[in-house]
Amino acid sequence: MQMRNVELTVGAFMIMGIVALVLMAFRVSGLTQQATSDTYTLKARFENLAGLNERAKVSMSGVTIGRVTKVYLDQEWYSAVVEMEINADVETLTRDTSAAILTAGLLGEKYIGLTVGADPEYLEDGDWIEDTQSALVLEELIGRFLFNKAEEG
Protein backbone atom coordinates (compact mmCIF):
# COMPACT_ATOMS: atom_id res chain seq x y z
CA MET A 1 0.00 0.00 0.00
CA GLN A 2 2.82 2.40 0.86
CA MET A 3 4.54 1.67 -2.48
CA ARG A 4 1.32 2.53 -4.31
CA ASN A 5 1.14 5.92 -2.53
CA VAL A 6 4.74 6.67 -3.53
CA GLU A 7 3.99 5.78 -7.15
CA LEU A 8 0.88 7.99 -7.17
CA THR A 9 2.84 10.89 -5.67
CA VAL A 10 5.63 10.54 -8.22
CA GLY A 11 3.06 10.34 -11.03
CA ALA A 12 1.32 13.49 -9.79
CA PHE A 13 4.63 15.38 -9.69
CA MET A 14 5.45 14.19 -13.21
CA ILE A 15 2.10 15.40 -14.55
CA MET A 16 2.51 18.78 -12.82
CA GLY A 17 6.02 19.08 -14.28
CA ILE A 18 4.81 18.33 -17.80
CA VAL A 19 1.95 20.82 -17.49
CA ALA A 20 4.40 23.47 -16.21
CA LEU A 21 6.75 22.85 -19.17
CA VAL A 22 3.90 23.14 -21.68
CA LEU A 23 2.66 26.37 -20.11
CA MET A 24 6.20 27.78 -20.07
CA ALA A 25 6.68 26.86 -23.75
CA PHE A 26 3.47 28.66 -24.71
CA ARG A 27 4.43 31.71 -22.65
CA VAL A 28 7.92 31.96 -24.16
CA SER A 29 6.75 31.37 -27.74
CA GLY A 30 4.06 34.05 -27.57
CA LEU A 31 1.29 31.62 -28.56
CA THR A 32 -0.88 32.32 -25.53
CA GLN A 33 -4.18 34.03 -26.11
CA GLN A 34 -4.01 37.29 -24.22
CA ALA A 35 -7.09 39.05 -23.00
CA THR A 36 -8.44 41.24 -25.76
CA SER A 37 -7.73 44.78 -24.69
CA ASP A 38 -8.15 48.01 -26.60
CA THR A 39 -5.61 48.33 -29.39
CA TYR A 40 -5.04 50.34 -32.51
CA THR A 41 -3.34 49.33 -35.74
CA LEU A 42 -0.22 50.82 -37.29
CA LYS A 43 1.46 49.79 -40.54
CA ALA A 44 5.05 50.01 -41.76
CA ARG A 45 6.98 49.04 -44.90
CA PHE A 46 10.32 47.22 -44.74
CA GLU A 47 12.73 46.15 -47.47
CA ASN A 48 13.77 42.97 -45.64
CA LEU A 49 12.05 41.25 -42.71
CA ALA A 50 14.73 38.55 -42.26
CA GLY A 51 12.46 36.18 -40.37
CA LEU A 52 10.03 38.53 -38.62
CA ASN A 53 6.77 36.62 -38.15
CA GLU A 54 3.24 37.28 -37.04
CA ARG A 55 2.87 37.39 -33.22
CA ALA A 56 6.34 38.94 -32.89
CA LYS A 57 6.46 41.55 -30.17
CA VAL A 58 6.54 45.29 -30.70
CA SER A 59 8.52 47.08 -28.02
CA MET A 60 9.60 50.54 -27.00
CA SER A 61 12.49 51.05 -24.57
CA GLY A 62 12.49 47.31 -23.91
CA VAL A 63 8.82 47.19 -22.88
CA THR A 64 6.37 45.18 -24.99
CA ILE A 65 3.62 47.50 -26.22
CA GLY A 66 2.03 45.39 -28.94
CA ARG A 67 2.21 42.50 -31.39
CA VAL A 68 2.67 42.00 -35.12
CA THR A 69 -0.69 40.86 -36.50
CA LYS A 70 -0.10 40.57 -40.24
CA VAL A 71 2.85 40.36 -42.63
CA TYR A 72 2.37 40.52 -46.40
CA LEU A 73 4.00 41.68 -49.64
CA ASP A 74 2.81 44.95 -51.15
CA GLN A 75 2.44 44.20 -54.87
CA GLU A 76 2.70 47.88 -55.82
CA TRP A 77 5.83 48.83 -53.85
CA TYR A 78 7.43 45.33 -53.78
CA SER A 79 8.19 45.65 -50.11
CA ALA A 80 7.00 43.86 -47.00
CA VAL A 81 4.16 45.43 -45.04
CA VAL A 82 3.86 44.78 -41.32
CA GLU A 83 0.64 45.48 -39.45
CA MET A 84 0.99 45.96 -35.71
CA GLU A 85 -1.56 46.14 -32.92
CA ILE A 86 -0.42 48.66 -30.32
CA ASN A 87 -1.93 48.81 -26.82
CA ALA A 88 -4.35 51.72 -26.54
CA ASP A 89 -2.65 53.02 -23.40
CA VAL A 90 0.41 53.85 -25.56
CA GLU A 91 -1.21 56.79 -27.31
CA THR A 92 1.75 59.16 -27.58
CA LEU A 93 3.54 57.70 -30.61
CA THR A 94 4.41 60.72 -32.70
CA ARG A 95 4.18 60.95 -36.50
CA ASP A 96 7.97 60.79 -36.79
CA THR A 97 8.25 57.56 -34.80
CA SER A 98 10.76 55.16 -36.31
CA ALA A 99 10.49 51.38 -36.47
CA ALA A 100 13.41 48.96 -36.73
CA ILE A 101 13.56 45.18 -36.91
CA LEU A 102 15.83 44.02 -34.12
CA THR A 103 17.14 40.68 -32.88
CA ALA A 104 16.72 39.42 -29.33
CA GLY A 105 18.78 36.74 -27.70
CA LEU A 106 21.04 34.04 -29.04
CA LEU A 107 18.30 32.29 -31.00
CA GLY A 108 17.73 35.33 -33.19
CA GLU A 109 14.11 36.08 -32.35
CA LYS A 110 13.06 39.12 -34.40
CA TYR A 111 10.92 41.92 -33.03
CA ILE A 112 10.07 45.51 -33.87
CA GLY A 113 11.54 48.29 -31.80
CA LEU A 114 9.87 51.69 -31.91
CA THR A 115 11.61 54.98 -31.17
CA VAL A 116 9.51 58.08 -30.59
CA GLY A 117 10.39 61.35 -32.28
CA ALA A 118 9.54 64.95 -31.41
CA ASP A 119 6.62 65.73 -33.73
CA PRO A 120 3.69 67.40 -31.90
CA GLU A 121 1.12 65.24 -33.76
CA TYR A 122 0.39 61.63 -32.83
CA LEU A 123 -0.20 58.48 -34.89
CA GLU A 124 -3.77 57.23 -35.04
CA ASP A 125 -5.45 53.95 -35.94
CA GLY A 126 -4.49 52.86 -39.47
CA ASP A 127 -1.57 55.29 -39.86
CA TRP A 128 1.76 54.37 -41.45
CA ILE A 129 5.15 54.60 -39.79
CA GLU A 130 7.28 56.19 -42.51
CA ASP A 131 10.75 55.92 -40.97
CA THR A 132 11.73 52.24 -40.97
CA GLN A 133 14.96 50.28 -40.77
CA SER A 134 15.04 46.76 -42.17
CA ALA A 135 16.62 43.81 -40.44
CA LEU A 136 20.37 43.40 -40.44
CA VAL A 137 21.13 40.22 -42.38
CA LEU A 138 24.31 38.57 -41.14
CA GLU A 139 24.93 36.70 -44.41
CA GLU A 140 24.95 39.96 -46.39
CA LEU A 141 27.42 41.54 -43.97
CA ILE A 142 29.78 38.58 -44.19
CA GLY A 143 29.54 38.61 -47.99
CA ARG A 144 30.35 42.32 -48.18
CA PHE A 145 33.26 41.90 -45.79
CA LEU A 146 34.72 39.01 -47.78
CA PHE A 147 34.20 40.84 -51.07
CA ASN A 148 35.98 43.94 -49.75
CA LYS A 149 38.87 41.83 -48.42
CA ALA A 150 39.19 40.11 -51.81
CA GLU A 151 39.37 43.50 -53.57
CA GLU A 152 42.09 44.71 -51.18
CA GLY A 153 44.19 41.56 -51.59
CSV table of C-alpha atoms in Angstrom, one decimal:
chain,number,residue,atom,x,y,z
A,1,MET,CA,0.0,0.0,0.0
A,2,GLN,CA,2.8,2.4,0.9
A,3,MET,CA,4.5,1.7,-2.5
A,4,ARG,CA,1.3,2.5,-4.3
A,5,ASN,CA,1.1,5.9,-2.5
A,6,VAL,CA,4.7,6.7,-3.5
A,7,GLU,CA,4.0,5.8,-7.1
A,8,LEU,CA,0.9,8.0,-7.2
A,9,THR,CA,2.8,10.9,-5.7
A,10,VAL,CA,5.6,10.5,-8.2
A,11,GLY,CA,3.1,10.3,-11.0
A,12,ALA,CA,1.3,13.5,-9.8
A,13,PHE,CA,4.6,15.4,-9.7
A,14,MET,CA,5.4,14.2,-13.2
A,15,ILE,CA,2.1,15.4,-14.5
A,16,MET,CA,2.5,18.8,-12.8
A,17,GLY,CA,6.0,19.1,-14.3
A,18,ILE,CA,4.8,18.3,-17.8
A,19,VAL,CA,1.9,20.8,-17.5
A,20,ALA,CA,4.4,23.5,-16.2
A,21,LEU,CA,6.7,22.9,-19.2
A,22,VAL,CA,3.9,23.1,-21.7
A,23,LEU,CA,2.7,26.4,-20.1
A,24,MET,CA,6.2,27.8,-20.1
A,25,ALA,CA,6.7,26.9,-23.7
A,26,PHE,CA,3.5,28.7,-24.7
A,27,ARG,CA,4.4,31.7,-22.7
A,28,VAL,CA,7.9,32.0,-24.2
A,29,SER,CA,6.8,31.4,-27.7
A,30,GLY,CA,4.1,34.0,-27.6
A,31,LEU,CA,1.3,31.6,-28.6
A,32,THR,CA,-0.9,32.3,-25.5
A,33,GLN,CA,-4.2,34.0,-26.1
A,34,GLN,CA,-4.0,37.3,-24.2
A,35,ALA,CA,-7.1,39.0,-23.0
A,36,THR,CA,-8.4,41.2,-25.8
A,37,SER,CA,-7.7,44.8,-24.7
A,38,ASP,CA,-8.2,48.0,-26.6
A,39,THR,CA,-5.6,48.3,-29.4
A,40,TYR,CA,-5.0,50.3,-32.5
A,41,THR,CA,-3.3,49.3,-35.7
A,42,LEU,CA,-0.2,50.8,-37.3
A,43,LYS,CA,1.5,49.8,-40.5
A,44,ALA,CA,5.1,50.0,-41.8
A,45,ARG,CA,7.0,49.0,-44.9
A,46,PHE,CA,10.3,47.2,-44.7
A,47,GLU,CA,12.7,46.2,-47.5
A,48,ASN,CA,13.8,43.0,-45.6
A,49,LEU,CA,12.1,41.2,-42.7
A,50,ALA,CA,14.7,38.5,-42.3
A,51,GLY,CA,12.5,36.2,-40.4
A,52,LEU,CA,10.0,38.5,-38.6
A,53,ASN,CA,6.8,36.6,-38.1
A,54,GLU,CA,3.2,37.3,-37.0
A,55,ARG,CA,2.9,37.4,-33.2
A,56,ALA,CA,6.3,38.9,-32.9
A,57,LYS,CA,6.5,41.6,-30.2
A,58,VAL,CA,6.5,45.3,-30.7
A,59,SER,CA,8.5,47.1,-28.0
A,60,MET,CA,9.6,50.5,-27.0
A,61,SER,CA,12.5,51.1,-24.6
A,62,GLY,CA,12.5,47.3,-23.9
A,63,VAL,CA,8.8,47.2,-22.9
A,64,THR,CA,6.4,45.2,-25.0
A,65,ILE,CA,3.6,47.5,-26.2
A,66,GLY,CA,2.0,45.4,-28.9
A,67,ARG,CA,2.2,42.5,-31.4
A,68,VAL,CA,2.7,42.0,-35.1
A,69,THR,CA,-0.7,40.9,-36.5
A,70,LYS,CA,-0.1,40.6,-40.2
A,71,VAL,CA,2.8,40.4,-42.6
A,72,TYR,CA,2.4,40.5,-46.4
A,73,LEU,CA,4.0,41.7,-49.6
A,74,ASP,CA,2.8,44.9,-51.1
A,75,GLN,CA,2.4,44.2,-54.9
A,76,GLU,CA,2.7,47.9,-55.8
A,77,TRP,CA,5.8,48.8,-53.8
A,78,TYR,CA,7.4,45.3,-53.8
A,79,SER,CA,8.2,45.7,-50.1
A,80,ALA,CA,7.0,43.9,-47.0
A,81,VAL,CA,4.2,45.4,-45.0
A,82,VAL,CA,3.9,44.8,-41.3
A,83,GLU,CA,0.6,45.5,-39.5
A,84,MET,CA,1.0,46.0,-35.7
A,85,GLU,CA,-1.6,46.1,-32.9
A,86,ILE,CA,-0.4,48.7,-30.3
A,87,ASN,CA,-1.9,48.8,-26.8
A,88,ALA,CA,-4.3,51.7,-26.5
A,89,ASP,CA,-2.6,53.0,-23.4
A,90,VAL,CA,0.4,53.9,-25.6
A,91,GLU,CA,-1.2,56.8,-27.3
A,92,THR,CA,1.7,59.2,-27.6
A,93,LEU,CA,3.5,57.7,-30.6
A,94,THR,CA,4.4,60.7,-32.7
A,95,ARG,CA,4.2,60.9,-36.5
A,96,ASP,CA,8.0,60.8,-36.8
A,97,THR,CA,8.2,57.6,-34.8
A,98,SER,CA,10.8,55.2,-36.3
A,99,ALA,CA,10.5,51.4,-36.5
A,100,ALA,CA,13.4,49.0,-36.7
A,101,ILE,CA,13.6,45.2,-36.9
A,102,LEU,CA,15.8,44.0,-34.1
A,103,THR,CA,17.1,40.7,-32.9
A,104,ALA,CA,16.7,39.4,-29.3
A,105,GLY,CA,18.8,36.7,-27.7
A,106,LEU,CA,21.0,34.0,-29.0
A,107,LEU,CA,18.3,32.3,-31.0
A,108,GLY,CA,17.7,35.3,-33.2
A,109,GLU,CA,14.1,36.1,-32.4
A,110,LYS,CA,13.1,39.1,-34.4
A,111,TYR,CA,10.9,41.9,-33.0
A,112,ILE,CA,10.1,45.5,-33.9
A,113,GLY,CA,11.5,48.3,-31.8
A,114,LEU,CA,9.9,51.7,-31.9
A,115,THR,CA,11.6,55.0,-31.2
A,116,VAL,CA,9.5,58.1,-30.6
A,117,GLY,CA,10.4,61.4,-32.3
A,118,ALA,CA,9.5,64.9,-31.4
A,119,ASP,CA,6.6,65.7,-33.7
A,120,PRO,CA,3.7,67.4,-31.9
A,121,GLU,CA,1.1,65.2,-33.8
A,122,TYR,CA,0.4,61.6,-32.8
A,123,LEU,CA,-0.2,58.5,-34.9
A,124,GLU,CA,-3.8,57.2,-35.0
A,125,ASP,CA,-5.4,54.0,-35.9
A,126,GLY,CA,-4.5,52.9,-39.5
A,127,ASP,CA,-1.6,55.3,-39.9
A,128,TRP,CA,1.8,54.4,-41.5
A,129,ILE,CA,5.2,54.6,-39.8
A,130,GLU,CA,7.3,56.2,-42.5
A,131,ASP,CA,10.8,55.9,-41.0
A,132,THR,CA,11.7,52.2,-41.0
A,133,GLN,CA,15.0,50.3,-40.8
A,134,SER,CA,15.0,46.8,-42.2
A,135,ALA,CA,16.6,43.8,-40.4
A,136,LEU,CA,20.4,43.4,-40.4
A,137,VAL,CA,21.1,40.2,-42.4
A,138,LEU,CA,24.3,38.6,-41.1
A,139,GLU,CA,24.9,36.7,-44.4
A,140,GLU,CA,24.9,40.0,-46.4
A,141,LEU,CA,27.4,41.5,-44.0
A,142,ILE,CA,29.8,38.6,-44.2
A,143,GLY,CA,29.5,38.6,-48.0
A,144,ARG,CA,30.4,42.3,-48.2
A,145,PHE,CA,33.3,41.9,-45.8
A,146,LEU,CA,34.7,39.0,-47.8
A,147,PHE,CA,34.2,40.8,-51.1
A,148,ASN,CA,36.0,43.9,-49.7
A,149,LYS,CA,38.9,41.8,-48.4
A,150,ALA,CA,39.2,40.1,-51.8
A,151,GLU,CA,39.4,43.5,-53.6
A,152,GLU,CA,42.1,44.7,-51.2
A,153,GLY,CA,44.2,41.6,-51.6
